[in-house]
CSV table of C-alpha atoms in Angstrom, one decimal:
chain,number,residue,atom,x,y,z
S,98,MET,CA,-16.6,47.5,-88.5
S,99,PRO,CA,-14.1,49.8,-87.6
S,100,GLN,CA,-12.5,48.8,-83.9
S,101,ILE,CA,-12.3,51.7,-81.3
S,102,PRO,CA,-9.2,52.4,-79.8
S,103,THR,CA,-8.6,51.3,-76.2
S,104,ASP,CA,-7.5,54.9,-75.1
S,105,VAL,CA,-10.4,56.7,-76.6
S,106,LEU,CA,-12.6,54.3,-74.7
S,107,ILE,CA,-10.7,54.8,-71.2
S,108,ILE,CA,-11.1,58.9,-71.8
S,109,ALA,CA,-14.6,58.5,-72.7
S,110,GLY,CA,-15.1,56.5,-69.6
S,111,THR,CA,-13.1,58.7,-67.5
S,112,ALA,CA,-15.1,61.8,-68.6
S,113,ILE,CA,-18.5,60.0,-68.1
S,114,ALA,CA,-17.3,59.3,-64.6
S,115,ALA,CA,-16.0,62.9,-64.1
S,116,ILE,CA,-19.5,63.9,-65.1
S,117,LEU,CA,-21.4,61.4,-62.8
S,118,LEU,CA,-19.2,62.7,-59.5
S,119,LEU,CA,-19.8,66.3,-60.4
S,120,MET,CA,-23.6,65.8,-60.7
S,121,ALA,CA,-23.7,63.8,-57.3
S,122,VAL,CA,-21.7,66.6,-55.8
S,123,PHE,CA,-23.9,69.3,-57.3
S,124,ALA,CA,-27.0,67.4,-56.0
S,125,ASN,CA,-25.3,66.8,-52.8
S,126,LEU,CA,-24.8,70.6,-52.1
S,127,TYR,CA,-28.1,71.7,-53.8
S,128,ARG,CA,-30.7,71.9,-51.4
S,129,LYS,CA,-34.6,72.4,-51.9
S,130,ALA,CA,-37.4,73.7,-49.6
S,131,GLY,CA,-40.5,72.5,-49.5
S,132,PRO,CA,-44.2,74.2,-49.5
S,133,HIS,CA,-44.6,73.6,-45.7
S,134,GLU,CA,-40.9,75.2,-44.8
S,135,ALA,CA,-38.2,77.8,-45.7
S,136,LEU,CA,-34.4,77.3,-45.2
S,137,ILE,CA,-32.4,79.8,-43.5
S,138,VAL,CA,-28.8,79.9,-45.4
S,139,TYR,CA,-26.1,81.7,-43.5
S,140,GLY,CA,-22.3,82.1,-44.0
S,141,PHE,CA,-20.2,83.6,-46.5
S,142,ARG,CA,-23.1,85.4,-48.7
S,143,GLY,CA,-24.9,86.6,-45.6
S,144,THR,CA,-28.3,85.2,-44.4
S,145,ARG,CA,-30.8,84.2,-46.9
S,146,VAL,CA,-34.2,82.9,-47.1
S,147,ILE,CA,-35.2,80.3,-49.4
S,148,LYS,CA,-38.6,79.6,-49.8
S,149,GLY,CA,-40.5,77.8,-52.6
S,150,HIS,CA,-37.3,77.1,-54.5
S,151,GLY,CA,-33.5,75.5,-54.4
S,152,THR,CA,-30.0,77.2,-53.8
S,153,VAL,CA,-26.5,75.7,-54.1
S,154,ILE,CA,-24.9,75.8,-50.1
S,155,LEU,CA,-21.0,76.0,-50.9
S,156,PRO,CA,-19.4,73.5,-48.5
S,157,MET,CA,-17.2,74.9,-45.6
S,158,VAL,CA,-18.6,78.5,-45.9
S,159,GLU,CA,-22.0,78.1,-45.6
S,160,ASN,CA,-24.4,76.2,-44.0
S,161,VAL,CA,-28.2,75.6,-43.8
S,162,ARG,CA,-31.2,74.9,-41.2
S,163,GLY,CA,-34.9,74.3,-41.9
S,164,LEU,CA,-37.6,76.5,-40.5
S,165,SER,CA,-41.1,75.2,-40.6
S,166,LEU,CA,-43.7,76.9,-41.7
S,167,GLU,CA,-46.8,74.6,-41.0
S,168,LEU,CA,-49.8,75.4,-38.7
S,169,MET,CA,-49.1,75.1,-34.8
S,170,SER,CA,-52.1,74.0,-32.9
S,171,PHE,CA,-52.0,74.0,-28.6
S,172,ASP,CA,-54.4,74.5,-25.8
S,173,VAL,CA,-54.1,77.6,-23.9
S,174,ALA,CA,-55.7,76.6,-20.4
S,175,PRO,CA,-53.9,78.5,-17.6
S,176,GLN,CA,-53.2,76.4,-14.5
S,177,GLN,CA,-54.6,79.3,-12.0
S,178,ASP,CA,-58.1,80.7,-12.1
S,179,LEU,CA,-58.9,83.8,-13.7
S,180,TYR,CA,-60.9,86.7,-12.3
S,181,THR,CA,-63.4,88.4,-14.1
S,182,LYS,CA,-64.5,92.0,-14.0
S,183,GLN,CA,-67.2,90.8,-11.1
S,184,GLY,CA,-64.1,89.0,-9.3
S,185,VAL,CA,-65.5,85.6,-9.8
S,186,ALA,CA,-63.1,82.9,-10.6
S,187,VAL,CA,-63.0,80.9,-13.8
S,188,THR,CA,-61.4,78.3,-15.7
S,189,VAL,CA,-60.7,79.4,-19.6
S,190,GLU,CA,-60.0,76.6,-21.8
S,191,ALA,CA,-59.2,77.5,-25.6
S,192,VAL,CA,-57.4,76.4,-29.0
S,193,ALA,CA,-54.9,78.5,-30.5
S,194,GLN,CA,-53.7,78.0,-34.1
S,195,ILE,CA,-50.3,79.9,-35.0
S,196,LYS,CA,-47.8,79.9,-37.6
S,197,VAL,CA,-44.9,81.6,-39.2
S,198,LYS,CA,-45.7,84.6,-41.3
S,199,SER,CA,-44.6,83.9,-45.2
S,200,ASP,CA,-42.7,87.0,-45.7
S,201,PRO,CA,-39.2,86.7,-45.6
S,202,GLU,CA,-38.6,89.6,-42.8
S,203,SER,CA,-41.2,87.4,-40.6
S,204,ILE,CA,-39.2,84.3,-41.5
S,205,LEU,CA,-35.8,86.0,-40.3
S,206,THR,CA,-37.4,87.0,-37.1
S,207,ALA,CA,-39.1,83.5,-36.5
S,208,ALA,CA,-35.5,82.1,-37.0
S,209,GLU,CA,-33.8,84.7,-35.0
S,210,GLN,CA,-36.1,83.6,-31.7
S,211,PHE,CA,-37.0,79.9,-32.4
S,212,LEU,CA,-34.8,78.2,-34.9
S,213,THR,CA,-32.5,76.4,-32.9
S,214,LYS,CA,-35.4,75.8,-30.1
S,215,PRO,CA,-37.0,72.4,-30.2
S,216,PRO,CA,-41.1,72.6,-30.9
S,217,GLU,CA,-41.7,72.2,-27.4
S,218,ASP,CA,-40.0,75.4,-26.1
S,219,ARG,CA,-41.4,77.3,-28.9
S,220,GLU,CA,-45.0,76.5,-28.0
S,221,ALA,CA,-44.3,77.1,-24.2
S,222,LEU,CA,-43.1,80.4,-24.9
S,223,ILE,CA,-45.7,81.4,-27.0
S,224,ARG,CA,-48.2,80.0,-24.7
S,225,LEU,CA,-47.1,81.9,-21.8
S,226,VAL,CA,-48.0,85.1,-23.9
S,227,MET,CA,-51.5,83.8,-25.0
S,228,GLU,CA,-52.0,83.2,-21.5
S,229,GLY,CA,-51.0,86.5,-20.2
S,230,HIS,CA,-53.1,88.3,-22.5
S,231,LEU,CA,-56.3,86.1,-21.8
S,232,ARG,CA,-56.0,86.5,-18.3
S,233,GLY,CA,-55.9,90.6,-19.3
S,234,ILE,CA,-59.1,90.4,-21.4
S,235,ILE,CA,-61.1,88.2,-19.2
S,236,GLY,CA,-60.6,90.7,-16.3
S,237,GLN,CA,-62.0,93.5,-18.5
S,238,LEU,CA,-65.5,91.2,-18.7
S,239,THR,CA,-68.2,89.7,-17.1
S,240,VAL,CA,-69.0,85.9,-16.8
S,241,GLU,CA,-72.1,86.5,-19.0
S,242,GLU,CA,-70.0,88.2,-21.7
S,243,ILE,CA,-67.8,85.1,-21.7
S,244,VAL,CA,-70.3,82.6,-21.6
S,245,LYS,CA,-72.6,84.6,-24.0
S,246,GLN,CA,-70.0,86.3,-26.4
S,247,PRO,CA,-67.4,83.7,-27.0
S,248,GLU,CA,-66.6,85.1,-30.6
S,249,MET,CA,-66.0,88.6,-29.3
S,250,VAL,CA,-63.5,87.2,-26.8
S,251,ALA,CA,-61.6,85.5,-29.5
S,252,ASP,CA,-61.7,88.6,-31.6
S,253,ARG,CA,-60.6,90.8,-28.7
S,254,MET,CA,-57.7,88.2,-27.9
S,255,ARG,CA,-56.4,88.1,-31.6
S,256,SER,CA,-56.1,91.7,-32.0
S,257,THR,CA,-54.7,91.9,-28.1
S,258,CYS,CA,-52.1,89.4,-29.3
S,259,ALA,CA,-51.3,90.7,-32.8
S,260,ASP,CA,-48.4,93.0,-31.8
S,261,ASP,CA,-46.5,90.9,-29.4
S,262,ILE,CA,-47.2,87.4,-32.0
S,263,ASN,CA,-45.9,89.9,-35.3
S,264,LYS,CA,-42.7,90.7,-33.3
S,265,MET,CA,-42.0,87.0,-33.2
S,266,GLY,CA,-42.6,86.8,-36.9
S,267,LEU,CA,-45.6,84.7,-36.3
S,268,GLU,CA,-49.5,85.6,-36.7
S,269,VAL,CA,-52.8,83.7,-34.8
S,270,ILE,CA,-54.9,82.1,-37.5
S,271,SER,CA,-57.4,81.3,-35.1
S,272,PHE,CA,-58.3,81.4,-31.2
S,273,THR,CA,-61.5,79.4,-30.4
S,274,ILE,CA,-63.1,79.2,-26.6
S,275,LYS,CA,-63.4,75.8,-26.0
S,276,GLU,CA,-64.8,75.8,-22.6
S,277,VAL,CA,-65.4,78.1,-19.5
S,278,ARG,CA,-65.9,77.1,-16.1
S,279,ASP,CA,-66.1,77.8,-12.3
S,280,LYS,CA,-66.2,76.1,-8.8
S,281,ASN,CA,-68.8,78.1,-7.5
S,282,ASP,CA,-71.9,76.9,-10.0
S,283,TYR,CA,-72.1,80.4,-10.9
S,284,ILE,CA,-72.3,79.6,-14.8
S,285,ALA,CA,-74.9,77.1,-13.8
S,286,ASN,CA,-76.8,79.3,-11.9
S,287,MET,CA,-76.7,82.2,-14.6
S,288,GLY,CA,-79.5,80.8,-16.7
S,289,ARG,CA,-81.7,79.5,-13.9
S,290,PRO,CA,-83.9,82.7,-13.8
S,291,ASP,CA,-84.3,82.5,-17.7
S,292,ILE,CA,-85.2,78.9,-17.4
S,293,VAL,CA,-87.6,79.8,-14.8
S,294,ARG,CA,-89.4,82.5,-16.8
S,295,ILE,CA,-89.4,80.0,-19.7
S,296,LYS,CA,-91.0,77.1,-17.8
S,297,ARG,CA,-93.6,79.6,-16.6
S,298,ASP,CA,-94.1,80.6,-19.9
S,299,ALA,CA,-94.4,77.3,-20.9
S,300,ASP,CA,-96.9,76.3,-17.7
S,301,VAL,CA,-99.2,79.5,-18.7
S,302,ALA,CA,-99.3,78.3,-22.5
S,303,ALA,CA,-100.1,74.7,-21.9
S,304,ALA,CA,-102.8,75.5,-19.0
S,305,GLU,CA,-104.5,78.0,-21.7
S,306,ALA,CA,-104.0,75.3,-24.5
S,307,ASP,CA,-105.6,72.8,-22.0
S,308,ARG,CA,-108.6,75.3,-21.2
S,309,ASP,CA,-109.0,75.9,-25.0
S,310,THR,CA,-108.7,72.3,-25.8
S,311,ALA,CA,-111.4,71.4,-22.8
S,312,ILE,CA,-113.7,74.3,-24.1
S,313,ARG,CA,-113.5,72.6,-27.7
S,314,ARG,CA,-114.0,69.1,-26.3
S,315,ALA,CA,-117.3,69.9,-24.1
S,316,ILE,CA,-118.8,72.1,-27.4
S,317,ALA,CA,-118.0,68.7,-29.6
S,318,LEU,CA,-119.1,66.3,-26.7
S,319,ARG,CA,-122.4,68.7,-26.5
S,320,GLU,CA,-123.1,68.5,-30.4
S,321,SER,CA,-122.2,64.9,-30.3
S,322,ALA,CA,-124.7,63.9,-27.9
S,323,VAL,CA,-127.6,66.0,-29.6
S,324,ALA,CA,-127.0,63.9,-32.6
S,325,LYS,CA,-126.6,61.1,-30.9
S,326,ALA,CA,-129.9,61.6,-29.4
S,327,GLN,CA,-131.4,62.1,-32.7
S,328,ALA,CA,-129.9,59.4,-34.1
S,329,ASP,CA,-130.9,57.1,-31.2
S,330,GLN,CA,-134.8,58.4,-31.5
S,331,GLU,CA,-134.6,57.7,-35.2
S,332,ARG,CA,-133.1,54.2,-34.8
S,333,VAL,CA,-135.6,53.4,-32.1
S,334,THR,CA,-138.5,54.4,-34.6
S,335,ALA,CA,-136.7,52.4,-37.3
S,336,GLU,CA,-136.3,49.5,-34.9
S,337,THR,CA,-139.6,49.2,-33.8
S,338,ALA,CA,-141.1,49.1,-37.2
S,339,SER,CA,-138.3,46.6,-38.4
S,340,MET,CA,-139.3,44.3,-35.0
S,341,ALA,CA,-143.1,44.6,-36.2
S,342,ARG,CA,-142.2,43.3,-39.5
S,343,GLN,CA,-139.7,40.9,-38.1
S,344,ALA,CA,-142.4,39.5,-35.5
S,345,GLU,CA,-144.9,38.6,-38.5
S,346,ALA,CA,-142.3,37.3,-40.4
S,347,GLN,CA,-141.0,35.1,-37.8
S,348,ARG,CA,-144.4,34.1,-36.7
S,349,ASP,CA,-145.1,32.6,-40.4
S,350,LEU,CA,-141.9,31.3,-40.0
S,351,ASP,CA,-142.5,29.3,-36.8
S,352,VAL,CA,-145.8,28.1,-38.3
S,353,LYS,CA,-143.8,26.6,-41.4
S,354,LYS,CA,-141.0,25.1,-39.0
S,355,ALA,CA,-143.6,23.4,-36.6
S,356,THR,CA,-145.4,21.8,-39.6
S,357,TYR,CA,-141.9,20.6,-41.4
S,358,ASN,CA,-140.4,19.4,-38.0
S,359,GLU,CA,-143.7,17.2,-37.2
S,360,LEU,CA,-143.1,15.5,-40.7
S,361,VAL,CA,-139.5,15.1,-40.2
S,362,LYS,CA,-139.8,13.8,-36.7
S,363,ARG,CA,-142.1,11.3,-37.9
S,364,GLN,CA,-139.8,10.1,-40.5
S,365,GLN,CA,-137.0,10.1,-38.5
S,366,ALA,CA,-138.9,7.7,-35.8
S,367,GLN,CA,-139.2,5.5,-38.2
S,368,ALA,CA,-135.8,5.5,-39.4
S,369,ASP,CA,-134.5,5.4,-35.7
S,370,LYS,CA,-136.6,2.1,-34.9
S,371,ALA,CA,-135.3,0.2,-38.0
S,372,TYR,CA,-131.7,1.3,-37.0
S,373,GLU,CA,-132.3,0.2,-33.6
S,374,ILE,CA,-133.5,-2.8,-34.6
S,375,GLN,CA,-130.6,-3.3,-37.1
S,376,THR,CA,-127.7,-2.1,-34.2
S,377,ASN,CA,-129.3,-4.9,-31.7
S,378,VAL,CA,-128.8,-7.5,-34.4
S,379,MET,CA,-125.5,-6.6,-35.2
S,380,GLN,CA,-124.5,-6.2,-31.4
S,381,GLN,CA,-125.3,-9.6,-30.6
S,382,GLN,CA,-123.1,-10.9,-33.3
S,383,VAL,CA,-120.4,-9.0,-32.0
S,384,ILE,CA,-120.8,-10.1,-28.6
S,385,VAL,CA,-120.9,-13.7,-29.9
S,386,GLU,CA,-117.5,-13.0,-31.8
S,387,SER,CA,-116.3,-11.6,-28.5
S,388,VAL,CA,-117.0,-14.0,-26.3
S,389,LYS,CA,-115.0,-16.7,-28.7
S,390,VAL,CA,-112.1,-14.4,-28.8
S,391,GLN,CA,-111.7,-14.3,-25.4
S,392,GLN,CA,-112.3,-17.6,-24.8
S,393,ALA,CA,-109.4,-18.6,-27.2
S,394,GLU,CA,-107.4,-16.0,-25.7
S,395,LYS,CA,-107.6,-17.3,-22.2
S,396,GLU,CA,-106.9,-20.7,-23.4
S,397,GLN,CA,-103.6,-19.4,-24.6
S,398,GLN,CA,-102.9,-17.4,-21.5
S,399,VAL,CA,-103.3,-20.7,-19.4
S,400,LYS,CA,-100.9,-22.5,-21.8
S,401,VAL,CA,-98.6,-19.6,-21.6
S,402,GLN,CA,-98.9,-19.6,-17.5
S,403,GLU,CA,-98.2,-23.2,-17.1
S,404,ALA,CA,-95.1,-23.1,-19.7
S,405,GLU,CA,-94.1,-20.1,-17.5
S,406,ILE,CA,-94.5,-21.9,-14.2
S,407,LEU,CA,-92.3,-25.0,-15.4
S,408,ARG,CA,-89.5,-22.3,-16.6
S,409,ARG,CA,-89.6,-20.6,-13.0
S,410,GLU,CA,-89.7,-23.8,-11.3
S,411,LYS,CA,-86.5,-24.8,-13.5
S,412,GLU,CA,-85.2,-21.4,-12.6
S,413,LEU,CA,-85.5,-21.7,-9.2
S,414,ILE,CA,-83.7,-24.8,-8.8
S,415,ALA,CA,-80.8,-23.5,-11.0
S,416,THR,CA,-80.8,-20.4,-9.4
S,417,VAL,CA,-81.6,-20.5,-6.0
S,418,LEU,CA,-81.7,-24.3,-4.6
S,419,LYS,CA,-78.4,-25.3,-6.1
S,420,PRO,CA,-76.5,-22.6,-4.9
S,421,ALA,CA,-78.0,-22.3,-1.6
S,422,GLU,CA,-77.3,-26.1,-1.1
S,423,ILE,CA,-73.6,-25.6,-2.3
S,424,GLU,CA,-73.6,-22.1,0.3
S,425,ARG,CA,-74.4,-24.1,3.0
S,426,GLN,CA,-72.3,-27.0,2.7
S,427,ARG,CA,-69.6,-24.6,2.3
S,428,ILE,CA,-70.4,-22.4,5.6
S,429,GLN,CA,-70.8,-25.8,7.1
S,430,THR,CA,-67.5,-26.6,6.6
S,431,LEU,CA,-65.9,-23.1,7.3
S,432,ALA,CA,-67.8,-23.3,10.6
S,433,GLU,CA,-66.6,-26.8,11.9
S,434,ALA,CA,-62.8,-25.6,10.6
S,435,ASP,CA,-63.2,-22.3,12.8
S,436,LYS,CA,-64.4,-24.5,15.6
S,437,SER,CA,-61.9,-26.8,15.5
S,438,LYS,CA,-59.3,-24.0,15.0
S,439,THR,CA,-60.7,-22.0,17.8
S,440,MET,CA,-61.0,-24.6,20.2
S,441,VAL,CA,-56.9,-25.7,19.7
S,442,GLU,CA,-56.4,-21.9,20.2
S,443,ALA,CA,-58.4,-22.0,23.6
S,444,GLU,CA,-56.7,-25.1,24.9
S,445,GLY,CA,-53.1,-24.0,24.0
S,446,HIS,CA,-54.1,-20.0,25.1
S,447,ALA,CA,-55.1,-22.1,28.3
S,448,SER,CA,-52.1,-24.1,29.2
S,449,ALA,CA,-49.6,-21.0,28.1
S,450,ILE,CA,-51.7,-19.1,30.7
S,451,ARG,CA,-51.6,-21.9,33.3
S,452,ALA,CA,-47.7,-22.4,32.9
S,453,GLN,CA,-47.0,-18.7,33.0
S,454,GLY,CA,-49.3,-18.8,36.4
S,455,GLU,CA,-47.4,-21.3,38.0
S,456,ALA,CA,-44.0,-19.9,37.1
S,457,GLU,CA,-45.0,-16.6,38.4
S,458,ALA,CA,-46.5,-18.1,41.5
S,459,GLU,CA,-43.1,-20.4,42.1
S,460,ILE,CA,-40.9,-17.1,41.7
S,461,ILE,CA,-43.2,-15.0,44.2
S,462,PHE,CA,-42.8,-17.7,46.7
S,463,LYS,CA,-39.3,-18.0,46.6
S,464,LYS,CA,-38.8,-14.2,46.4
S,465,GLY,CA,-40.9,-14.3,49.6
S,466,ASP,CA,-39.4,-17.2,51.3
S,467,ALA,CA,-35.8,-15.7,50.7
S,468,GLU,CA,-37.2,-12.2,52.1
S,469,ALA,CA,-38.5,-13.9,55.2
S,470,ARG,CA,-35.1,-16.1,55.8
S,471,ALA,CA,-33.0,-12.8,55.3
S,472,MET,CA,-35.2,-11.0,58.1
S,473,ASN,CA,-34.5,-13.7,60.1
S,474,VAL,CA,-31.0,-13.8,59.8
S,475,LYS,CA,-31.4,-9.9,60.5
S,476,ALA,CA,-33.6,-10.5,63.4
S,477,GLU,CA,-30.9,-13.0,64.9
S,478,ALA,CA,-28.2,-10.6,64.3
S,479,TYR,CA,-29.9,-7.6,65.9
S,480,GLN,CA,-30.4,-10.4,69.2
S,481,GLU,CA,-26.5,-10.4,68.9
S,482,TYR,CA,-26.2,-6.3,69.3
S,483,ASN,CA,-25.2,-4.9,73.0
S,484,GLN,CA,-25.0,-1.6,74.1
S,485,ALA,CA,-21.5,-1.3,72.2
S,486,ALA,CA,-23.4,-2.4,68.9
S,487,VAL,CA,-26.0,0.1,69.4
S,488,LEU,CA,-23.8,3.0,70.2
S,489,ASP,CA,-21.5,2.3,67.7
S,490,LYS,CA,-24.3,2.2,64.9
S,491,LEU,CA,-25.5,5.7,66.4
S,492,ILE,CA,-21.8,7.2,66.3
S,493,THR,CA,-21.4,5.8,62.7
S,494,GLY,CA,-24.2,7.2,61.6
S,495,LEU,CA,-23.9,10.7,63.3
S,496,PRO,CA,-22.0,12.2,60.5
S,497,GLU,CA,-24.2,11.4,57.9
S,498,VAL,CA,-27.3,13.0,60.1
S,499,VAL,CA,-24.8,16.2,60.9
S,500,LYS,CA,-24.1,16.4,56.9
S,501,ALA,CA,-27.7,16.8,56.2
S,502,LEU,CA,-28.4,19.1,58.8
S,503,ALA,CA,-25.5,21.2,57.4
S,504,SER,CA,-26.0,20.6,53.8
S,505,PRO,CA,-27.8,24.0,53.5
S,506,LEU,CA,-24.3,25.7,54.2
S,507,ALA,CA,-22.6,23.8,50.9
S,508,ASN,CA,-24.8,26.0,48.9
S,509,VAL,CA,-23.2,29.3,50.2
S,510,ASP,CA,-20.6,30.8,47.5
S,511,HIS,CA,-18.8,32.3,50.8
S,512,ILE,CA,-18.6,33.5,53.9
S,513,THR,CA,-17.0,36.9,55.4
S,514,VAL,CA,-16.1,36.4,59.0
S,515,VAL,CA,-15.8,39.7,61.0
S,516,SER,CA,-14.3,38.8,64.3
S,517,THR,CA,-14.5,41.3,67.1
S,518,GLY,CA,-12.1,39.2,69.5
S,519,ASN,CA,-14.5,38.2,71.9
S,520,GLY,CA,-13.1,34.8,72.5
S,521,ASN,CA,-14.9,31.5,71.2
S,522,SER,CA,-17.8,33.3,70.3
S,523,ALA,CA,-16.4,35.2,67.2
S,524,GLY,CA,-15.3,34.2,63.9
S,525,MET,CA,-14.4,30.7,62.8
S,526,HIS,CA,-15.3,29.5,66.4
S,527,LYS,CA,-18.4,30.4,66.1
S,528,ILE,CA,-19.2,28.8,63.2
S,529,THR,CA,-17.8,25.4,64.5
S,530,GLY,CA,-19.5,25.8,67.5
S,531,ASP,CA,-22.7,26.2,65.9
S,532,LEU,CA,-22.1,22.9,63.8
S,533,THR,CA,-21.4,21.3,67.7
S,534,GLU,CA,-24.5,22.3,68.5
S,535,ILE,CA,-26.2,21.0,65.7
S,536,ALA,CA,-24.6,17.5,66.1
S,537,ALA,CA,-25.8,17.8,70.0
S,538,GLN,CA,-29.7,18.0,68.8
S,539,VAL,CA,-29.3,14.6,67.2
S,540,PRO,CA,-30.5,12.5,70.2
S,541,GLU,CA,-33.1,15.0,70.9
S,542,LEU,CA,-34.0,14.8,67.3
S,543,PHE,CA,-34.2,11.0,68.0
S,544,GLU,CA,-36.2,11.3,71.0
S,545,ALA,CA,-38.6,13.8,69.2
S,546,LEU,CA,-39.3,11.0,66.2
S,547,SER,CA,-39.5,8.0,68.1
S,548,GLY,CA,-41.2,9.2,71.2
S,549,MET,CA,-38.6,6.9,73.3
S,550,LYS,CA,-35.4,8.5,75.5
S,551,MET,CA,-31.8,7.2,74.6
S,552,SER,CA,-31.5,6.0,78.0
S,553,ASP,CA,-34.5,3.9,78.2
S,554,LEU,CA,-33.5,2.1,74.8
S,555,LEU,CA,-30.2,1.5,75.7
S,556,GLY,CA,-31.5,0.3,79.4
S,557,LYS,CA,-33.4,-2.6,77.3
S,558,ILE,CA,-30.0,-3.7,75.5
S,559,ARG,CA,-28.0,-6.3,77.0
S,560,THR,CA,-24.7,-5.1,78.8
S,561,ILE,CA,-21.6,-5.8,77.4
S,562,GLY,CA,-20.4,-9.4,77.8
S,563,ASP,CA,-24.2,-11.2,77.9
S,564,LYS,CA,-24.6,-13.7,75.6
S,565,ALA,CA,-28.1,-14.2,73.9
S,566,ASP,CA,-29.9,-17.2,73.3
S,567,ARG,CA,-30.2,-18.2,69.9
S,568,PRO,CA,-31.9,-21.2,68.1
S,569,ASP,CA,-29.6,-24.3,67.1
S,570,ARG,CA,-30.8,-24.2,63.9
S,571,LEU,CA,-33.3,-22.3,61.6
S,572,PRO,CA,-36.3,-23.6,60.1
S,573,PRO,CA,-36.0,-25.1,56.3
S,574,PRO,CA,-37.1,-22.9,53.7
S,575,ASP,CA,-40.9,-24.3,53.0
S,576,GLY,CA,-41.3,-23.9,56.7
S,577,ASN,CA,-41.9,-27.5,57.2
S,578,ASP,CA,-39.9,-29.5,60.2
S,579,LYS,CA,-38.7,-33.0,58.8
S,580,THR,CA,-37.6,-34.3,62.1
S,581,LYS,CA,-40.7,-34.3,63.6
C-alpha cells in the first residue's frame, strides 16, 4: 500500500478545519424565524421582516430582534365604575385575546411601537385603549342590554377597537364579557318581576294540576267504592255458603275426633299408669344410690376438714404464735432499754437544771449584795455632803442643763443680727442676755419638778464645818454580825 505524504495530510487537515470553521461561522450568522415569531433585521440593507424562514445576519453592519406573534390574553377590568345609559354604576370584567397581524406591514408597525417594550408595558398600553372603548360602549347601553346580550357588547367592542388596534399592527381575536355586577343590587332585582310572574304561573299550574288530580282521585275512589261494595256483597254470599258447608264438615269432624280422643285417652291412661309405676321404682333406686354417694362425700369431707384443721393449727403456730412471741420479747427489751435511757437522761437533766439554778441564784445574790453595799457607801457619802457640796453639784450640773435648754440653737445655720443701737437689748447682747435668762430659770425648773424650794433644801443640809455621825464599820456582805 503506497505511503501518503505528510504534506498532503497537513494540507487536507487544514482544509477540513477551514471548512468546519466556515460552517460554524455561517451557522452562527444564520438566524431562523420560528412559526410563533418574526425576525426584524435592520442595518446596512434596510429593515426586513423574516417570517417562516431564515437569513444571514452580516456582523457589525446588521442586527436582529425577535417579535412574538403569539396570542396575548389579558383581563380588561377598569378600576373605576362604568356608568350605563340609565346612570347605573356597574363593574364589567372582560377577557381579550390580541395578537400581532401576520402581514409584514403590520409586523413592522407593531415593531415600531412595541419591539423594545417589555410584555407588561405592551399589555398596559393595549389595556388602556380597550378600557377606554369599553367605557364608551357601556355608556350607550342599558343594564338589561349588557346583561342579556353580552355577545352584542363583544361584537361592538371588536368593531369599535378595530381601527385603533390596527394602527398598532394588532388584531382582536376575541373579546368576552366575564362578569357584570353593581353595588346597588340593580342586576339582582332586575329579574325579580319575571321570577314573580314565573312563580305565579307555576303556582296556578300547580293548583290546577292539584284540582284535576283531586277530581280524578274522587272519581276513582267512587268507582272503587262501588266495585268494592259489589265485591263485598258477592264475597258475603260466598262466605255464607262456604261457612254452612264448613259447619257441616266441622260437625262431622268433631264427632270423629271425639271418638278418636276417647280411644286415645283410654290407651294413654293405661300407658301413663305403667310409666308412673316404673318411674317410682327407678326414682327409689336413684334415691338409695344418691344417699350412698352423699354419705361417702360427707366422710371424705370430714377427713379433709380434719386434715385442714391440723394444717391450720400448725400454720398458726408457725406464722402467728412464734412471731408474736419473738415480737413481744423484742418490744419488752426495747421498752426496758428506753426506760433506763429515759431515767438516766432525766436524772442528768435534773442535776444540770439544779446546778444551773444554784449558780444563777448565787450570781443574783452576790450582785444584789454588791449593789446594796454600793448604795450604802453612796448614802454615807451623801451624808458627808454639806451646803458647799450641794452647791458644787448644782453649779457643776448647771452647764449641762443650760446646754440642753440651748440645744435648739445648735440647729440654726446662721443668725443675722440687726442692731438698732438700743443698749444691751440689741445685737449680740440680746442673744447672751437670753442665754443668761435661760440659766436663771434653772432653780425655778428644779422647784417645779421636785416641789421643793431651793432654800428649804439648803436649810436641811448641814452647814460648812459640821461633822456628821458615821458608823465605825459597815455590816458584813452576808448581813450577819459575827461579833454578837
